[in-house]
PDB file of C-alpha atoms in Angstrom:
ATOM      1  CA  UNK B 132      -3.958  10.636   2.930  1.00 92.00           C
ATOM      2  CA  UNK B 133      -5.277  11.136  -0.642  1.00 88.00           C
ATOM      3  CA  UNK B 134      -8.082   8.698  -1.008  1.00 91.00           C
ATOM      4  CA  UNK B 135      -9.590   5.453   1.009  1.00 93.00           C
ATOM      5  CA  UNK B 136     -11.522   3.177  -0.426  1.00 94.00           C
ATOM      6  CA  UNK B 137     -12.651   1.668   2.779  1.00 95.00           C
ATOM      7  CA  UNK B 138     -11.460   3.679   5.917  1.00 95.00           C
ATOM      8  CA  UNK B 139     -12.830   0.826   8.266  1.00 95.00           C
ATOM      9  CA  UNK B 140     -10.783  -1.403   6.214  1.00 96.00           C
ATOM     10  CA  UNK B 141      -7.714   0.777   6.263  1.00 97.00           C
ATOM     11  CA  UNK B 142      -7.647   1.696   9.944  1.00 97.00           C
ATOM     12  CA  UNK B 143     -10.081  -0.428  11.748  1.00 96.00           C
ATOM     13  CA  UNK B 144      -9.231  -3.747  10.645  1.00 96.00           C
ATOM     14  CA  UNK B 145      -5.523  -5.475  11.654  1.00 96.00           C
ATOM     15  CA  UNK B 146      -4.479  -8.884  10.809  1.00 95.00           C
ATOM     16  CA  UNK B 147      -1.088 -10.698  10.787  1.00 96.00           C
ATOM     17  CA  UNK B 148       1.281  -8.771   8.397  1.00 96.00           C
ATOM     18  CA  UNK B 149       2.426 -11.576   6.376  1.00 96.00           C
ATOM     19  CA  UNK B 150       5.692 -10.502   4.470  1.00 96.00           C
ATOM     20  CA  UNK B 151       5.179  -6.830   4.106  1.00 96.00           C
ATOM     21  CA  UNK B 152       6.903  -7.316   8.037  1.00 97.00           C
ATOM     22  CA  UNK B 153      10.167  -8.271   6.590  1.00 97.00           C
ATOM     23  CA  UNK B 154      12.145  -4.879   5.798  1.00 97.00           C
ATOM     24  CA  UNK B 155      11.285  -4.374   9.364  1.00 97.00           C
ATOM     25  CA  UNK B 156      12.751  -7.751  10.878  1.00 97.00           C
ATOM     26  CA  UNK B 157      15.480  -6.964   8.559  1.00 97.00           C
ATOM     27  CA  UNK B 158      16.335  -3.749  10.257  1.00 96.00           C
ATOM     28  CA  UNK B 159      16.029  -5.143  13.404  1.00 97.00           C
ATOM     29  CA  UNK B 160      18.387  -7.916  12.419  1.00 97.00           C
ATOM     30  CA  UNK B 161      20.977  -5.853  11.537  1.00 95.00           C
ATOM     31  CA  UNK B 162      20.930  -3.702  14.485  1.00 95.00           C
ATOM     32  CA  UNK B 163      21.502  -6.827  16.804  1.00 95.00           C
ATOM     33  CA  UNK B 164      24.340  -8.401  14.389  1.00 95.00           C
ATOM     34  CA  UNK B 165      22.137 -11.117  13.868  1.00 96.00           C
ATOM     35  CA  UNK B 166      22.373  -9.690   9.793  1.00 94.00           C
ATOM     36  CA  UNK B 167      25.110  -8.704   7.426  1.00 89.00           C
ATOM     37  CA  UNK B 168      24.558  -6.813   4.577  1.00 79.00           C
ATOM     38  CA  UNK B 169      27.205  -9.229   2.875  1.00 84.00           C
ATOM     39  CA  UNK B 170      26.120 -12.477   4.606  1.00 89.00           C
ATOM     40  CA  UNK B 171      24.322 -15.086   2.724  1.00 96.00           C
ATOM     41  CA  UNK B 172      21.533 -18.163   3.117  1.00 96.00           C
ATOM     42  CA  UNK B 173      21.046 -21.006   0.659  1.00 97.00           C
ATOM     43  CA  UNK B 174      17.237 -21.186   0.838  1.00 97.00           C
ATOM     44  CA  UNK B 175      15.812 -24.914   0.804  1.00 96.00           C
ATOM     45  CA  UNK B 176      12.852 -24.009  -0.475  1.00 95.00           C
ATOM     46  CA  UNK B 177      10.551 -24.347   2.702  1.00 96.00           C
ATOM     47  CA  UNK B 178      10.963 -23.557   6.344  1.00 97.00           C
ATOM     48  CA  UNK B 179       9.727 -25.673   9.339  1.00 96.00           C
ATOM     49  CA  UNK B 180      10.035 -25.114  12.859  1.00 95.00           C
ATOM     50  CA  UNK B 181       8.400 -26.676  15.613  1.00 92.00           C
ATOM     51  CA  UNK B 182       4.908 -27.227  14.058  1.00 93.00           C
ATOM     52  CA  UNK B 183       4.939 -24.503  11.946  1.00 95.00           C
ATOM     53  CA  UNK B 184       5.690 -24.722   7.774  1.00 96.00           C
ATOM     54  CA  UNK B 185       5.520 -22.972   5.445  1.00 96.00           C
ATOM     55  CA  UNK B 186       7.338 -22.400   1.716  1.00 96.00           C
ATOM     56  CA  UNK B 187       8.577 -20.479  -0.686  1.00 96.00           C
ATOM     57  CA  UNK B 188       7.519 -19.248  -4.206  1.00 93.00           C
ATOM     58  CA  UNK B 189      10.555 -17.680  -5.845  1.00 95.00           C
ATOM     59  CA  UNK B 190      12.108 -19.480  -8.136  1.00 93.00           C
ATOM     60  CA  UNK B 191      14.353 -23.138  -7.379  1.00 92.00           C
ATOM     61  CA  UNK B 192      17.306 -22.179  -8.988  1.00 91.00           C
ATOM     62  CA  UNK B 193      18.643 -19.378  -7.143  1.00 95.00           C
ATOM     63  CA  UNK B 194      21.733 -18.871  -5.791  1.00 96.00           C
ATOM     64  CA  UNK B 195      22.691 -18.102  -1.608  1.00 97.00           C
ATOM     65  CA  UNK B 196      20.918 -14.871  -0.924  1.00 97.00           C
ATOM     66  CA  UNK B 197      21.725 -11.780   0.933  1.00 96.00           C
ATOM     67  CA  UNK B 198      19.886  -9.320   2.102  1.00 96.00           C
ATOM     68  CA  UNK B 199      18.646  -7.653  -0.392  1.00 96.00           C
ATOM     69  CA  UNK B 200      17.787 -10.212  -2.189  1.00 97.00           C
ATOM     70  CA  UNK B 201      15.939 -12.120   0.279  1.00 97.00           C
ATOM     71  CA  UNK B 202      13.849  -9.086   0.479  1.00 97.00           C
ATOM     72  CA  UNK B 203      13.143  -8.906  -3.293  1.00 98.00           C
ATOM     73  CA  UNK B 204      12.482 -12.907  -3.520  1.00 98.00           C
ATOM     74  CA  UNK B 205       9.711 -12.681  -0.109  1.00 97.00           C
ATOM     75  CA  UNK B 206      12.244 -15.529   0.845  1.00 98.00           C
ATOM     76  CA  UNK B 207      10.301 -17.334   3.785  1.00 97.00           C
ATOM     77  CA  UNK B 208      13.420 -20.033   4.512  1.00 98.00           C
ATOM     78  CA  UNK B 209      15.528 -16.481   4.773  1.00 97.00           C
ATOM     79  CA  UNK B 210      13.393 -15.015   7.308  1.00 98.00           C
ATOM     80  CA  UNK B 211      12.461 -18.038   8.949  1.00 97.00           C
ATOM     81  CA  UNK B 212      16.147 -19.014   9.864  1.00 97.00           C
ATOM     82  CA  UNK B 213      16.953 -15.010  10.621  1.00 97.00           C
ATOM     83  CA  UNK B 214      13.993 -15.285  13.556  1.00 97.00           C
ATOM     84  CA  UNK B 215      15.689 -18.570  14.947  1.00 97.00           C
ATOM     85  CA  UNK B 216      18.561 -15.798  15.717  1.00 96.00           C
ATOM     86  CA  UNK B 217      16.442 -12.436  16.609  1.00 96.00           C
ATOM     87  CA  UNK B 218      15.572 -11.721  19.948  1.00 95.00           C
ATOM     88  CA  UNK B 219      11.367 -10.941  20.909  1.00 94.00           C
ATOM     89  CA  UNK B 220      13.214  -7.837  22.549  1.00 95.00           C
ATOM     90  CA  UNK B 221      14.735  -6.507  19.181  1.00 95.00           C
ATOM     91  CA  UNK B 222      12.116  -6.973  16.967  1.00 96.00           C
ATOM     92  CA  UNK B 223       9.130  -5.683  19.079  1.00 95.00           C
ATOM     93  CA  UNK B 224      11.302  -2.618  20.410  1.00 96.00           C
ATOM     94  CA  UNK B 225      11.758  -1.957  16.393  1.00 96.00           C
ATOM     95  CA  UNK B 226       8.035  -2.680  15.419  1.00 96.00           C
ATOM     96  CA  UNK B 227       7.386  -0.270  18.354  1.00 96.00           C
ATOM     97  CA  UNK B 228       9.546   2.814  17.041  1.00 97.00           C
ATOM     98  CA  UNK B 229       7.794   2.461  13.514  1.00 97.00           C
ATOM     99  CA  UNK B 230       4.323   2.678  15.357  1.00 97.00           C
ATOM    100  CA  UNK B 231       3.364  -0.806  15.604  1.00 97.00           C
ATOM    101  CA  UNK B 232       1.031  -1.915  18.695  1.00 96.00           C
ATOM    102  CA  UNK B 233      -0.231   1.570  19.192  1.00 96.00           C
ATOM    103  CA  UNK B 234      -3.341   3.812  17.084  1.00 97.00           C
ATOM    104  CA  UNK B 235      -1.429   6.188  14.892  1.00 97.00           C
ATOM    105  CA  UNK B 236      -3.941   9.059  15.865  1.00 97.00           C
ATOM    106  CA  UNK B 237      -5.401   9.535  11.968  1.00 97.00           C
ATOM    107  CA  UNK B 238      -8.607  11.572  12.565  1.00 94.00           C
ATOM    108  CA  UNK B 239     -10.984   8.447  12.226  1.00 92.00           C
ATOM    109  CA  UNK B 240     -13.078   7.444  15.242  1.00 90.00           C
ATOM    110  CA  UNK B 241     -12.865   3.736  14.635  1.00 91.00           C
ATOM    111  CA  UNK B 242      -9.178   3.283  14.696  1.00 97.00           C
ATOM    112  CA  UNK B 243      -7.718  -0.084  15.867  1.00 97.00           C
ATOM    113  CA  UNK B 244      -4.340  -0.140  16.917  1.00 96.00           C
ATOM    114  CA  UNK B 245      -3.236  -3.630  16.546  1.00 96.00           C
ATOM    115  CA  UNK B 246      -1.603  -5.944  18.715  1.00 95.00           C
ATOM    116  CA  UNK B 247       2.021  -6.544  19.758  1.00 94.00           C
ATOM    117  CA  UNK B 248       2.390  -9.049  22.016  1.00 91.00           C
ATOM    118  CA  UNK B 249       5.939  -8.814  24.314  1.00 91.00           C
ATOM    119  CA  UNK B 250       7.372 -12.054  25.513  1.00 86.00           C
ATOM    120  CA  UNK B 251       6.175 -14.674  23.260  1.00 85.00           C
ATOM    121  CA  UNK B 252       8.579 -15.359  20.197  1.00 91.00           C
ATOM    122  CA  UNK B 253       8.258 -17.533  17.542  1.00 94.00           C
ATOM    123  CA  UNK B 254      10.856 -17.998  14.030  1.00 96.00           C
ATOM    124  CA  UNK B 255       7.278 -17.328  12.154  1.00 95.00           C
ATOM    125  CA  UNK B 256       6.800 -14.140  13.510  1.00 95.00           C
ATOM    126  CA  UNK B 257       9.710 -12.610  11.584  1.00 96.00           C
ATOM    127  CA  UNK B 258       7.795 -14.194   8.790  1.00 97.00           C
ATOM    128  CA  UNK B 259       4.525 -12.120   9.948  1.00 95.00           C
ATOM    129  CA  UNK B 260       2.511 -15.269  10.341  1.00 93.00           C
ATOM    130  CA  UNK B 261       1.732 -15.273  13.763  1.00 91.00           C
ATOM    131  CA  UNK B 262      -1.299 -14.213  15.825  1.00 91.00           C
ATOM    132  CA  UNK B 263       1.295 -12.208  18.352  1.00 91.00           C
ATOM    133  CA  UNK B 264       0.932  -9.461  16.065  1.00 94.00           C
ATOM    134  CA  UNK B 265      -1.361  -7.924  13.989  1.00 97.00           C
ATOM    135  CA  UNK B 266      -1.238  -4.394  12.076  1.00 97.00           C
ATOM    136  CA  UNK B 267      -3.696  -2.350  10.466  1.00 97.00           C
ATOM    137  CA  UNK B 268      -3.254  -1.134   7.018  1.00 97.00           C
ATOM    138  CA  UNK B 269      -2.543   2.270   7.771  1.00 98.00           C
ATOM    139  CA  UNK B 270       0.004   1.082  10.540  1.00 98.00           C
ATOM    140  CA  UNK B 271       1.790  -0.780   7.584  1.00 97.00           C
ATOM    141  CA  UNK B 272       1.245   2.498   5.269  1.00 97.00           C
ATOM    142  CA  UNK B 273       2.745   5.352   8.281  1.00 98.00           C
ATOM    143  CA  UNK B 274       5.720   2.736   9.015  1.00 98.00           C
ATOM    144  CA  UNK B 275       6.785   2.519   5.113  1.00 97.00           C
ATOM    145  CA  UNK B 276       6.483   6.361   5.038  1.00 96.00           C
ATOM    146  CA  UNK B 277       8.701   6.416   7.920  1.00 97.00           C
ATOM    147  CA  UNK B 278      11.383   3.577   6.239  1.00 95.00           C
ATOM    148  CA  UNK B 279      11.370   6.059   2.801  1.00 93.00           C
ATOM    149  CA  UNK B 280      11.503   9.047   3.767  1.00 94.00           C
ATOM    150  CA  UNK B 281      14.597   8.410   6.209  1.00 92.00           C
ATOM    151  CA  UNK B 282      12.771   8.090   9.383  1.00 96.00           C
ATOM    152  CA  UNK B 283       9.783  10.796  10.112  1.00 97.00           C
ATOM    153  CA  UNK B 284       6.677   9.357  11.620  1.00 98.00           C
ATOM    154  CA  UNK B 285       3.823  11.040  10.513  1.00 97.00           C
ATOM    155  CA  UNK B 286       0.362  11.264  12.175  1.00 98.00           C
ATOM    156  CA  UNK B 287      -1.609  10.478   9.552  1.00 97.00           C
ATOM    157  CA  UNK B 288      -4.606  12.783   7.984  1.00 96.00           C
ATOM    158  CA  UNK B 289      -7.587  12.543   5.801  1.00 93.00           C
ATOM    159  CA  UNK B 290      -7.628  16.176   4.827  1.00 92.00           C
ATOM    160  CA  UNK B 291      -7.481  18.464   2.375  1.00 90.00           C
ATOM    161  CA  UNK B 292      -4.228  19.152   0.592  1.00 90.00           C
ATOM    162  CA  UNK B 293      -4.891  23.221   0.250  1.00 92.00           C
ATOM    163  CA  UNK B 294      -3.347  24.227   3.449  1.00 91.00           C
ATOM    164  CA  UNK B 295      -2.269  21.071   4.424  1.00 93.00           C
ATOM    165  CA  UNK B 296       0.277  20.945   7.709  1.00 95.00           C
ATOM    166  CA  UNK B 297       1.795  18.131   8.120  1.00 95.00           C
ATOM    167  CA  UNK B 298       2.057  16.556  12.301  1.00 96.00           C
ATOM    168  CA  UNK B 299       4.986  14.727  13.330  1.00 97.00           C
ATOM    169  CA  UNK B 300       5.138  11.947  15.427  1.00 96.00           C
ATOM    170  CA  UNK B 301       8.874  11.660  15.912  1.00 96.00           C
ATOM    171  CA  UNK B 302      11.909  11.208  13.732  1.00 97.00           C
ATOM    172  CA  UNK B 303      13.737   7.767  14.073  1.00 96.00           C
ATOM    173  CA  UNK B 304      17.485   7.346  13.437  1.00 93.00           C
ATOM    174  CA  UNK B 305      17.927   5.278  10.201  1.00 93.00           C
ATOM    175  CA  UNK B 306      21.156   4.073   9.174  1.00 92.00           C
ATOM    176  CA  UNK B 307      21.406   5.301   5.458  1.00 93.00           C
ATOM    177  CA  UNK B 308      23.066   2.036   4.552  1.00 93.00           C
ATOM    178  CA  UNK B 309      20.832  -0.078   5.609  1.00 93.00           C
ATOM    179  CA  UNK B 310      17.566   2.149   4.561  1.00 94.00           C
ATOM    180  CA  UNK B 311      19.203   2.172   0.771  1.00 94.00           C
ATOM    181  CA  UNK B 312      19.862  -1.446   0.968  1.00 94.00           C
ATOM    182  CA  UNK B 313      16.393  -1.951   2.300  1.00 95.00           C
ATOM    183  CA  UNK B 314      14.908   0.164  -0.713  1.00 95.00           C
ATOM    184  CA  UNK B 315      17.336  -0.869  -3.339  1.00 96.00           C
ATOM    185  CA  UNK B 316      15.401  -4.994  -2.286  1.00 96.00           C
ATOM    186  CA  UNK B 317      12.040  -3.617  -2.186  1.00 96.00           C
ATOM    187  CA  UNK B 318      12.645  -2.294  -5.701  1.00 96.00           C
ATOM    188  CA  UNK B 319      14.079  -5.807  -6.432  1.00 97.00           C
ATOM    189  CA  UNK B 320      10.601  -7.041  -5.630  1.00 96.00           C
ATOM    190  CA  UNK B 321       9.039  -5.092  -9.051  1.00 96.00           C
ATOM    191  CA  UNK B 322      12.127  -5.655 -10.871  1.00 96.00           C
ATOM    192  CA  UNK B 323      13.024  -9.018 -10.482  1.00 96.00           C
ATOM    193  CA  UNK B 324      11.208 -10.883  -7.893  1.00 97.00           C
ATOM    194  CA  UNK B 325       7.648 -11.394  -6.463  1.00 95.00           C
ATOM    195  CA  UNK B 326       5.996  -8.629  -7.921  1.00 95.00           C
ATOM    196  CA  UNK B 327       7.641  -8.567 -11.031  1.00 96.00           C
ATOM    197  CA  UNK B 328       5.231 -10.363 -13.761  1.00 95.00           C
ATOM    198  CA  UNK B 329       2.914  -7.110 -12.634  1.00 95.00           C
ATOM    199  CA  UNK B 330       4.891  -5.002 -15.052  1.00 95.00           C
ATOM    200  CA  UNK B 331       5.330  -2.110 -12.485  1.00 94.00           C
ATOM    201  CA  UNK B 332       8.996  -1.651 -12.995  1.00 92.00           C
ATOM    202  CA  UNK B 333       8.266  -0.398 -16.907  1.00 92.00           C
ATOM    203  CA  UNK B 334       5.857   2.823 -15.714  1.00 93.00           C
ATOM    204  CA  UNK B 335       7.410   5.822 -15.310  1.00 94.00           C
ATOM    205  CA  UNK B 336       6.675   5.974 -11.833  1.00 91.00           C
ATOM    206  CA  UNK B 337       9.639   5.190  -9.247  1.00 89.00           C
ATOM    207  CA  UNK B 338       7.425   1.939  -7.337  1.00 90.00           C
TER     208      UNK B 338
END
């Protein structure tokens, strides 16, 4: 870790996930057939379910989206239909290989380690808005690492970099397939979907 701004922010503090949970759903979507990389949804623009609701903000106009594109869009109808399908034991057994539910050991003393409740399954909590699971910001930060960099879980360390040695965790088994189609929609996001009025996709940096 190169800098925190506020460490009891960043590892002491979890709250529901929102969409930054989706890759993850996604992943454990495909693993259970529930997914296709070449399947499609139409999204109607909002998803209910039981007395939950909740809609989108891409644009109206779009055409049935896959994947990847659901991922680049945030598409809430997408994700809310795809946890209609997905099994509580498939998603929390993939939230648990990434480090979710547990302290990811980072050398702070007020670590939380977040909350993922097994047994109680609701469409929304593919969406991230649920109070069945909560995740710090580091969790979120070590799990992304983990998606990139084709599957090694770090422990994470606020350290110097001169003589820096890095601590592994474990190393999960990523399909490449699905880790470059998860990548190539998170990329989407800059390029064309929700993050793309931020102008991120024009630096030089690879975001």
């Amino acid at each position: 870790i190169r800098a925190v701004v506020n460490p009891e922010i960043a590892f002491g503090e979890s709250l529901p996930p929102g969409s930054t949970i989706k890759p993850f759903t996604t992943i454990a979507a495909m693993n259970t057939g529930v997914v296709q990389q070449d399947s499609t949804t139409l999204c109607r623009e909002e998803y209910a379910h039981d007395t939950f609701h909740t809609v989108c903000s891409h644009p109206r106009d779009l055409g049935p989206l896959n994947a990847t594109d659901a991922l680049a869009y945030s598409c809430n109808y997408y994700f809310g239909k795809v946890g209609e399908r997905l099994s509580e034991p498939a998603f929390a057994a993939t939230l648990a290989q990434f480090g979710f539910g547990k302290k990811t050991g980072v050398n702070f003393h007020g670590e939380a380690g977040g909350k993922l409740v097994r047994g109680a399954w609701h469409s929304k909590n593919a969406i991230g808005e649920t109070a069945n699971f909560y995740a710090t910001p580091i969790q979120l930060l070590n799990a992304y690492s983990a998606l990139v960099n084709g599957g090694r879980l770090f422990v994470p360390q606020v350290t110097p970099a001169a003589g820096f040695q890095p601590r592994l965790q474990t190393e999960l088994s990523i399909n490449e397939d699905q880790r470059t189609m998860l990548v190539k929609g998170m990329r989407g996001a800059v390029r064309y979907g929700t993050a793309e009025s931020a102008g991120l996709y024009s630096l030089p940096n690879y975001i």
